[in-house]
Structure formats: structure tokens, C-alpha cells
PDB file of C-alpha atoms in Angstrom:
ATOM      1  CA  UNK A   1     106.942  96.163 118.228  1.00  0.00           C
ATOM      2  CA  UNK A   2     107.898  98.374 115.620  1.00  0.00           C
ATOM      3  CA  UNK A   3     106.768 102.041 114.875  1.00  0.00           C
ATOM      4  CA  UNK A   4     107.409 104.130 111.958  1.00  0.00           C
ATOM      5  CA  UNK A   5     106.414 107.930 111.653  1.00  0.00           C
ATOM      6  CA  UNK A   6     106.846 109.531 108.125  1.00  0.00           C
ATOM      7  CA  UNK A   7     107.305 113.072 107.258  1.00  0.00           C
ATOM      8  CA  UNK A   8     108.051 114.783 104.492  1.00  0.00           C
ATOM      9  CA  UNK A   9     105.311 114.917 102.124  1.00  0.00           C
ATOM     10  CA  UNK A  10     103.515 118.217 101.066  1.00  0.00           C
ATOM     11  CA  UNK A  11     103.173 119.924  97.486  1.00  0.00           C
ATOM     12  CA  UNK A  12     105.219 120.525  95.228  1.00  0.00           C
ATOM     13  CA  UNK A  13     105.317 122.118  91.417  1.00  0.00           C
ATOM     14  CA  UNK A  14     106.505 119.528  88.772  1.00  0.00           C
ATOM     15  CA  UNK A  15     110.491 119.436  88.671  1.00  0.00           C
ATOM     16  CA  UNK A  16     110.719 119.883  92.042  1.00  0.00           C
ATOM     17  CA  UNK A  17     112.246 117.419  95.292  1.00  0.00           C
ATOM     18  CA  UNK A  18     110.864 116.051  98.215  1.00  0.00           C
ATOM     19  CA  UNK A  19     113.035 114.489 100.927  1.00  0.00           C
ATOM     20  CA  UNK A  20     110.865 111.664 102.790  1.00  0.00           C
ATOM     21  CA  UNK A  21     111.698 110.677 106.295  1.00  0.00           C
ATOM     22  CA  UNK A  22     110.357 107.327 108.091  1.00  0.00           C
ATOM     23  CA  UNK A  23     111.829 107.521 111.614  1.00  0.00           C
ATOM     24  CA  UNK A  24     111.419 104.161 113.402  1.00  0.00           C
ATOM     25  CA  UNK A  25     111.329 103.459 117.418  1.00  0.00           C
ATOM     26  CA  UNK A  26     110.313 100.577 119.915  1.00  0.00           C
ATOM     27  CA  UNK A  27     113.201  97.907 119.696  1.00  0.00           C
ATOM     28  CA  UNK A  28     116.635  97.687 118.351  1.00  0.00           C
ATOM     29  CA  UNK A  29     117.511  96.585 114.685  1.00  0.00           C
ATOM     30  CA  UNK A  30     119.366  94.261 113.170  1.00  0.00           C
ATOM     31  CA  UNK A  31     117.796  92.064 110.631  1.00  0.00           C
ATOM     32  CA  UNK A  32     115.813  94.501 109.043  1.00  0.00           C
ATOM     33  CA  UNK A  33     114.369  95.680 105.880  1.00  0.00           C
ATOM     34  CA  UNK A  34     112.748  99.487 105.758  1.00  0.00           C
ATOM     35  CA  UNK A  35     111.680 100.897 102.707  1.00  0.00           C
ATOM     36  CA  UNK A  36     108.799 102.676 100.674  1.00  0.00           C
ATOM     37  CA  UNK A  37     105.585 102.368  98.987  1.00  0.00           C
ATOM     38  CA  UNK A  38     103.190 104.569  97.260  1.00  0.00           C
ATOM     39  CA  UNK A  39      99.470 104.122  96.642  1.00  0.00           C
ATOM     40  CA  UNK A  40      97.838 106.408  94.422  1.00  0.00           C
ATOM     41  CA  UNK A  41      94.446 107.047  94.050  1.00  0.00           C
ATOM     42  CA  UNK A  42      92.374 103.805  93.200  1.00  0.00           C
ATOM     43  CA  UNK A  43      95.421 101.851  92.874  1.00  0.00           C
ATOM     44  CA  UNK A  44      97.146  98.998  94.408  1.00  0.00           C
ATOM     45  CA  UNK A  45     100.260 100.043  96.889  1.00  0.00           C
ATOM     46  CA  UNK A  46     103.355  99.488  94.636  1.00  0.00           C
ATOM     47  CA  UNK A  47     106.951  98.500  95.966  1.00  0.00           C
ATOM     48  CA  UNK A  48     109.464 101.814  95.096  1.00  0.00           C
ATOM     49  CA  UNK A  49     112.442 101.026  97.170  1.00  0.00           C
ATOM     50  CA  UNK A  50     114.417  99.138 100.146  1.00  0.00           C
ATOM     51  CA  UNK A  51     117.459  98.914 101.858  1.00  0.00           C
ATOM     52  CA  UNK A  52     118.675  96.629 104.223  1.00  0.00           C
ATOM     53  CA  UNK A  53     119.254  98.416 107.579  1.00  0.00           C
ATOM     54  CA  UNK A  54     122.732  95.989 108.120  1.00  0.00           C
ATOM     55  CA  UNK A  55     124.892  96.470 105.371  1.00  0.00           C
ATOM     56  CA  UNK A  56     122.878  99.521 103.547  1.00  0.00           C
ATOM     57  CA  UNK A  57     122.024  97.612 100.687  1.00  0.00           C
ATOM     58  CA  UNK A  58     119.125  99.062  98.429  1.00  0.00           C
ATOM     59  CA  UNK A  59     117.196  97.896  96.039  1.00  0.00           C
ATOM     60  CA  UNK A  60     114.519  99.948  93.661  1.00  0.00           C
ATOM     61  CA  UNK A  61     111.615  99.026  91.511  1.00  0.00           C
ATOM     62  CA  UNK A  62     112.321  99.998  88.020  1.00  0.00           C
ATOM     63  CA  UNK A  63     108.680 101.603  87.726  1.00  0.00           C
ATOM     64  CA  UNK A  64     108.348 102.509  91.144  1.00  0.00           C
ATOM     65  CA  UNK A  65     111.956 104.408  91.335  1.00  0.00           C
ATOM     66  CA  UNK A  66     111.735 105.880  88.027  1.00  0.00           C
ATOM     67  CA  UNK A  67     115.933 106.482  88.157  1.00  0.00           C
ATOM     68  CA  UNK A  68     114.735 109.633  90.341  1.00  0.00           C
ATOM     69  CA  UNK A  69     114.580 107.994  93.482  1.00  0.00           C
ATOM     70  CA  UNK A  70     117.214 107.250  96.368  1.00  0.00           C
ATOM     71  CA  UNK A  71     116.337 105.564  99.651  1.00  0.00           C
ATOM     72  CA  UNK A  72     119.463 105.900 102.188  1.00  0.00           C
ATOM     73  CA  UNK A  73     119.267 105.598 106.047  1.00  0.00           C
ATOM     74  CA  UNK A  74     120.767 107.170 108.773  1.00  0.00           C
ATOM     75  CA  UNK A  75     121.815 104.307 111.372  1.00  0.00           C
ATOM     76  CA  UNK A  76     122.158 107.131 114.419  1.00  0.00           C
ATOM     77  CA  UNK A  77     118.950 108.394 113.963  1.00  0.00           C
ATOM     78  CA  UNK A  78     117.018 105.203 113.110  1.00  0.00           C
ATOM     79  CA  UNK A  79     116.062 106.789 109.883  1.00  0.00           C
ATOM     80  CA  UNK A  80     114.679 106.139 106.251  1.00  0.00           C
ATOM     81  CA  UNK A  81     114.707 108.707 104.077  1.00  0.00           C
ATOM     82  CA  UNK A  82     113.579 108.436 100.189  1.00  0.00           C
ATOM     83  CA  UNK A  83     114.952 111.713  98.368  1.00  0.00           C
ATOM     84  CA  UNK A  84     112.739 112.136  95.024  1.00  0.00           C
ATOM     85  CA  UNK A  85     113.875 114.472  92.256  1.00  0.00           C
ATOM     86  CA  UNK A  86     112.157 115.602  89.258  1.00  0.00           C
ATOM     87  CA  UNK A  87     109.087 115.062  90.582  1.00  0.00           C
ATOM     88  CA  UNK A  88     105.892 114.774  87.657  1.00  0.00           C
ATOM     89  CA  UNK A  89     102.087 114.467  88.355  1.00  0.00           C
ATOM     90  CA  UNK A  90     102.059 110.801  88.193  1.00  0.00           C
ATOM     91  CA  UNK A  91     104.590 110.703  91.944  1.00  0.00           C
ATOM     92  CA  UNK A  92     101.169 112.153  93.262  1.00  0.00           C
ATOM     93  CA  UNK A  93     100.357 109.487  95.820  1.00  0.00           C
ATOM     94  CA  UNK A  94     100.295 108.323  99.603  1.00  0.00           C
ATOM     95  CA  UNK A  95     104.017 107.264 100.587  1.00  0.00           C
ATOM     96  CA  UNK A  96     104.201 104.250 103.099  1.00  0.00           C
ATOM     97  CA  UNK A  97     107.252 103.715 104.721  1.00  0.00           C
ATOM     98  CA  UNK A  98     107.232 100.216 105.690  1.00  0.00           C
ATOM     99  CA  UNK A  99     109.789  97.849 108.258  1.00  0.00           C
ATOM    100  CA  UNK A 100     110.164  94.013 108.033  1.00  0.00           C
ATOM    101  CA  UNK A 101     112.208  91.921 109.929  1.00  0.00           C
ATOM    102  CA  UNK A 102     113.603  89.862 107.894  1.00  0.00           C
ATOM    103  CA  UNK A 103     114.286  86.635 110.803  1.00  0.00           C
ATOM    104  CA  UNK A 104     110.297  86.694 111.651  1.00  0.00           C
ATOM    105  CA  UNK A 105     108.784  87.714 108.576  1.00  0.00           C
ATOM    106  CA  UNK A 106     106.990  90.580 110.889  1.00  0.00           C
ATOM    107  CA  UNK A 107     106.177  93.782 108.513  1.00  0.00           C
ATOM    108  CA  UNK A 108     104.937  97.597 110.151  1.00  0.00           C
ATOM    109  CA  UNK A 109     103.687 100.055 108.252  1.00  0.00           C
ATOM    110  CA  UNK A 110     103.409 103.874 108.738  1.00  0.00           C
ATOM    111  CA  UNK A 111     100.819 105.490 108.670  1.00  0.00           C
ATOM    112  CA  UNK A 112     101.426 107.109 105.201  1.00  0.00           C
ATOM    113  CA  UNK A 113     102.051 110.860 104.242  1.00  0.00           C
ATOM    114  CA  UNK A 114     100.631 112.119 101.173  1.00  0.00           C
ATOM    115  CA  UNK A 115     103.172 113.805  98.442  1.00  0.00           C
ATOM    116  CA  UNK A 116     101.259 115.888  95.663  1.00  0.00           C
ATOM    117  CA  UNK A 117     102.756 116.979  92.568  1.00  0.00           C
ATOM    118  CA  UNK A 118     100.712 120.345  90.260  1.00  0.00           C
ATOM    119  CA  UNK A 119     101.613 120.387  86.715  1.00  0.00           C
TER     120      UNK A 119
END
């Protein structure tokens, strides 16, 4: 078992960062994908980025990145974090971070933190 505890989220004024943080506990990893999604009100959840916990590689959503995005990880600390510049009104959503292990097809979710961008 798998849990994942995001922080990070909060307001923020248009232009401005957020750092996201999904720390995960409760076994050891190894073939593992961790990454982020947002939903946003009355919308599906969308993909934005992952990165593969052996190796560090990432991968991003053209929409759901927007070129703003970065998702690194921090292998001592068992941590995800998703680093989001030049944030607009339309980032304003719930951010999942999100783990699946990749040999059983087993996926955990967090249980979200909301990021809210004023204009």
C-alpha cells in the first residue's frame, strides 16, 4: 500500500509560482510512476505530468504543462514536487498527485490540494 500526501496549494495572484509537494510512504519504490493531475471545476481530471521514480524520466502533457510546469523528485525524501510558474486563472484547479506501479498496474491517488489563481 501506497500513500501520498500533497501540499502546496493555496492562492496566488496571476504571474505568480506554486511549488507542489506529493510525499509518498508505506513500501519501498522501484518500478514506479508518480506524477500530477488537475481537475477543475466541472471537468474531467487531466494528465499534467510524470516522472519515472528509477531513472527520473518525465514526461508532460502539452496542454496540461503549458511549458510552465516541471515535475522533479527528490529520491531521499520520497518526494514529488510539480513547480508551476506564471501561473493564469485557468491553473485554478484541484492538483492530484497520483503513484502507479508500473509491474502491477496498481495506481494511488492523493487526496488532492486545491491551487487558486485571482486575476
Amino acid at each position: 500500500q501506497v500513500q501520498l500526501v500533497e501540499s502546496g496549494g493555496g492562492l496566488v495572484q496571476a504571474g505568480g509560482s506554486l511549488r507542489l509537494s506529493c510525499a509518498a510512504s508505506g513500501r519501498a519504490f522501484t518500478n514506479v510512476v508518480m506524477g500530477w493531475y488537475t481537475q477543475a471545476p466541472g471537468k474531467a481530471r487531466e494528465r499534467v505530468a510524470d516522472i519515472r521514480w528509477s531513472g527520473g524520466y518525465t514526461y508532460y502533457t502539452e496542454d496540461g504543462a503549458k511549458g510552465r510546469f516541471t515535475i522533479s523528485r527528490d529520491n531521499a525524501k520520497n518526494t514529488v514536487y510539480l513547480q508551476m510558474n506564471n501561473l493564469n486563472p485557468e491553473d485554478t484547479a484541484v492538483y492530484y498527485c497520483y503513484a502507479q506501479d508500473t509491474t502491477t498496474g496498481d495506481d494511488y491517488w492523493g487526496q488532492g490540494t486545491q491551487v487558486t489563481v485571482s486575476s
